[in-house]
Amino acid sequence: MYGLIGVGIKKLVEIELGSSAWDRISQRADFSERDFIKTDCYDDSMIFKLVHEISNELGVSVADVLIKFGHYWVDFAISEGYGNAYKLGGTSFVDFLKNLNKLHMYVASSFPKLQPPHFQVVNDTGEELDLIYRSARSDLEPMVIGLIEALGIKFNKKISITVLSKDAEKTIFKTIYS
Ligand code: HEM
């Protein structure tokens, strides 16, 4: 994954736990550089190792760390100058979900090796919808949950999001919004 993700993870740890915690976590994860270059690619396994060590440091599950990171990511991306990418998303919660692929295509213009997630909205009733998530990676569903909850806050929506089904190819989230 691109270092931009790692910079976000490091910032979140520093905000929540302080910079000495980041030093401990990166040491335990054998991440001797301790800093990411936003436009460099890093092995996903390194990012997962760091997330694992953060969960150990906090005494919470890996899923909880990923949810927290999803919450943080939305504002972090704006603070990193990606506010324009959000403008592509449209002005309503559902439109935004429908435009997530467009958003990542725009991001890919700065990050050519991006392996973005793919999202599809189906069965929208105006109160609930199914969000289909496809990824080259596994086990990032809690990050999606955190991200969608954070988008709900941005669009003044109360969100309930749960995994409806998961197979090798896709995960479907039931998303209730009001
Ligand atoms: C302007 C805002 C955003 C930027 C700049 C951005 C950028 C990125 C980048 C750089 C990656 C790493 C992929 C790679 O390195 O191959 C990524 C992954 C991801 N993004 Fe975004 N993103 C943004 C908004 C969002 C939003 C709003 C969602 C909401 C669902 C989202 C969902 C994800 C997920 C789930 C991943 C993990 C990769 C995977 O599932 O395989 N992103 N994004």
Coordinates of C-alpha atoms and ligand atoms in Angstrom, one line a residue:
M1 CA 0.0 0.0 0.0
Y2 CA 1.1 3.5 -0.6
G3 CA 2.9 5.3 2.2
L4 CA 0.1 7.8 2.5
I5 CA -1.8 5.1 4.4
G6 CA 1.2 4.6 6.7
V7 CA 1.5 8.3 7.4
G8 CA -2.2 8.3 8.4
I9 CA -1.6 5.3 10.7
K10 CA 1.5 6.9 12.3
K11 CA -0.3 10.2 12.8
L12 CA -3.3 8.5 14.5
V13 CA -1.0 6.6 16.9
E14 CA 0.9 9.9 17.7
I15 CA -2.4 11.7 18.4
E16 CA -3.8 8.8 20.5
L17 CA -0.7 7.5 22.3
G18 CA 2.2 9.9 21.7
S19 CA 5.4 9.6 19.7
S20 CA 7.1 7.3 22.1
A21 CA 4.3 4.7 21.5
W22 CA 5.0 4.9 17.7
D23 CA 8.7 4.2 18.4
R24 CA 7.8 1.1 20.4
I25 CA 5.2 -0.1 17.9
S26 CA 7.5 0.4 14.8
Q27 CA 10.3 -1.4 16.7
R28 CA 8.2 -4.4 17.5
A29 CA 6.9 -4.5 13.9
D30 CA 10.5 -4.4 12.6
F31 CA 9.8 -1.2 10.8
S32 CA 13.2 0.4 11.2
E33 CA 12.5 3.4 9.0
R34 CA 9.8 4.5 11.4
D35 CA 8.6 7.0 8.8
F36 CA 6.7 6.6 5.5
I37 CA 7.2 8.3 2.2
K38 CA 3.7 9.1 1.0
T39 CA 4.3 8.2 -2.7
D40 CA 6.4 5.0 -2.0
C41 CA 4.7 1.6 -2.0
Y42 CA 5.1 -0.6 1.1
D43 CA 4.3 -4.3 1.6
D44 CA 0.8 -4.8 2.8
S45 CA 2.3 -7.2 5.3
M46 CA 4.3 -4.4 7.0
I47 CA 1.1 -2.3 7.3
F48 CA -0.7 -5.3 8.8
K49 CA 2.2 -5.9 11.2
L50 CA 2.0 -2.3 12.4
V51 CA -1.8 -2.6 12.9
H52 CA -1.3 -5.7 14.9
E53 CA 1.3 -4.1 17.2
I54 CA -1.1 -1.1 17.6
S55 CA -3.8 -3.5 18.8
N56 CA -1.3 -5.0 21.3
E57 CA -0.3 -1.6 22.5
L58 CA -3.9 -0.5 23.0
G59 CA -5.2 -3.8 24.3
V60 CA -8.0 -3.8 21.7
S61 CA -8.8 -6.0 18.7
V62 CA -7.2 -5.5 15.2
A63 CA -10.8 -4.9 14.0
D64 CA -11.2 -2.0 16.5
V65 CA -7.9 -0.5 15.3
L66 CA -9.1 -0.7 11.7
I67 CA -12.5 0.9 12.5
K68 CA -10.7 3.7 14.3
F69 CA -8.4 4.2 11.4
G70 CA -11.4 4.3 9.0
H71 CA -13.0 7.1 11.3
Y72 CA -9.7 9.0 11.1
W73 CA -9.0 8.6 7.4
V74 CA -11.8 10.8 6.1
D75 CA -10.5 14.0 7.8
F76 CA -6.9 13.0 7.4
A77 CA -7.2 12.8 3.6
I78 CA -8.7 16.3 3.6
S79 CA -5.9 17.6 5.7
E80 CA -3.5 16.0 3.2
G81 CA -5.0 18.1 0.4
Y82 CA -7.4 15.5 -1.0
G83 CA -10.5 17.7 -0.4
N84 CA -10.9 18.0 -4.2
A85 CA -11.3 14.2 -4.5
Y86 CA -14.2 14.4 -2.0
K87 CA -15.9 17.0 -4.2
L88 CA -16.2 14.3 -6.9
G89 CA -18.3 12.3 -4.5
G90 CA -21.4 14.5 -4.7
T91 CA -23.5 16.0 -2.1
S92 CA -25.5 13.2 -0.6
F93 CA -24.4 10.1 1.4
V94 CA -25.7 7.6 -1.2
D95 CA -24.2 9.6 -4.2
F96 CA -20.9 9.6 -2.4
L97 CA -21.0 5.8 -1.9
K98 CA -21.8 5.5 -5.6
N99 CA -18.9 7.6 -6.5
L100 CA -16.2 5.9 -4.4
N101 CA -14.7 4.3 -7.5
K102 CA -14.5 7.6 -9.3
L103 CA -12.8 9.1 -6.2
H104 CA -10.1 6.4 -6.2
M105 CA -9.6 6.7 -9.9
Y106 CA -8.9 10.4 -9.3
V107 CA -6.5 9.4 -6.5
A108 CA -4.8 7.0 -8.9
S109 CA -3.8 9.9 -11.1
S110 CA -1.3 10.8 -8.3
F111 CA -0.6 7.1 -7.3
P112 CA -0.3 5.1 -10.5
K113 CA 0.2 1.7 -8.8
L114 CA -2.9 2.2 -6.6
Q115 CA -4.8 -1.0 -6.0
P116 CA -8.0 0.6 -4.9
P117 CA -11.1 -1.1 -3.5
H118 CA -14.2 -1.4 -5.6
F119 CA -17.7 -0.5 -4.3
Q120 CA -21.2 -1.0 -5.7
V121 CA -24.5 0.2 -4.3
V122 CA -27.5 -2.1 -4.8
N123 CA -31.0 -2.5 -3.4
D124 CA -31.2 1.2 -2.3
T125 CA -34.7 1.8 -0.7
G126 CA -34.0 5.4 0.5
E127 CA -33.5 4.0 4.0
E128 CA -31.2 1.1 3.5
L129 CA -28.9 -0.3 0.9
D130 CA -26.4 -3.1 0.2
L131 CA -22.8 -2.0 -0.3
I132 CA -20.7 -4.5 -2.2
Y133 CA -17.0 -4.3 -1.5
R134 CA -14.3 -6.0 -3.6
S135 CA -10.6 -5.8 -2.8
A136 CA -7.3 -7.3 -3.8
R137 CA -6.7 -7.6 0.0
S138 CA -8.4 -9.4 2.8
D139 CA -9.8 -8.6 6.2
L140 CA -10.1 -4.8 5.8
E141 CA -13.9 -4.9 6.3
P142 CA -13.6 -3.1 9.7
M143 CA -11.8 -0.2 8.0
V144 CA -14.7 0.0 5.5
I145 CA -17.2 0.1 8.5
G146 CA -15.2 2.9 10.1
L147 CA -15.0 4.9 6.8
I148 CA -18.7 4.6 6.1
E149 CA -19.6 5.6 9.7
A150 CA -17.3 8.7 9.3
L151 CA -19.0 9.5 6.0
G152 CA -22.3 9.3 7.8
I153 CA -21.2 11.9 10.2
K154 CA -20.0 14.1 7.3
F155 CA -23.4 13.9 5.7
N156 CA -25.4 14.1 8.9
K157 CA -26.7 10.6 8.7
K158 CA -27.2 8.0 11.4
I159 CA -25.6 4.9 10.1
S160 CA -25.8 1.2 11.0
I161 CA -23.5 -0.9 8.9
T162 CA -23.0 -4.7 9.3
V163 CA -21.5 -7.5 7.2
L164 CA -24.4 -9.3 5.5
S165 CA -22.2 -11.9 3.7
K166 CA -18.6 -12.5 2.7
D167 CA -17.1 -14.8 0.2
A168 CA -13.7 -15.0 -1.6
E169 CA -14.8 -12.5 -4.2
K170 CA -16.8 -9.9 -2.3
T171 CA -18.3 -8.6 1.0
I172 CA -21.8 -7.2 1.2
F173 CA -22.5 -4.7 3.9
K174 CA -26.1 -3.9 4.9
T175 CA -26.2 -0.2 5.5
I176 CA -29.2 1.5 7.2
Y177 CA -29.2 5.3 7.0
S178 CA -31.6 8.0 8.3
Ligands
HEM1 C1 -9.8 11.7 -0.8 C2 -10.0 10.7 0.0 C3 -9.3 9.4 -0.2 C4 -8.0 9.1 -0.6 C5 -6.9 10.1 -1.0 C6 -7.8 7.7 -0.6 C7 -6.7 7.0 -0.9 C8 -6.4 5.7 -0.8 C9 -5.2 5.0 -0.9 C10 -3.8 5.7 -1.2 C11 -5.3 3.7 -0.6 C12 -4.2 2.6 -0.6 C13 -4.4 1.7 -1.8 C14 -3.0 1.3 -2.3 O1 -2.0 1.9 -1.9 O2 -3.0 0.4 -3.2 C15 -6.7 3.6 -0.3 C16 -7.3 2.4 0.1 C17 -8.6 2.2 0.5 N1 -9.6 3.2 0.5 FE1 -9.4 5.1 -0.1 N2 -9.0 7.1 -0.2 C18 -9.9 8.1 0.0 C19 -11.2 7.9 0.5 C20 -11.8 6.8 0.8 C21 -13.1 6.6 1.2 C22 -14.1 7.8 1.5 C23 -13.4 5.3 1.4 C24 -14.7 4.8 1.9 C25 -15.1 3.6 1.8 C26 -12.2 4.6 1.0 C27 -11.9 3.2 1.1 C28 -10.7 2.6 1.0 C29 -10.4 1.3 1.4 C30 -11.4 0.3 2.1 C31 -9.1 1.0 1.1 C32 -8.3 -0.2 1.5 C33 -7.8 -0.9 0.3 C34 -8.5 -2.2 -0.1 O3 -9.7 -2.3 0.3 O4 -7.9 -3.0 -0.9 N3 -11.2 5.5 0.6 N4 -7.4 4.8 -0.4

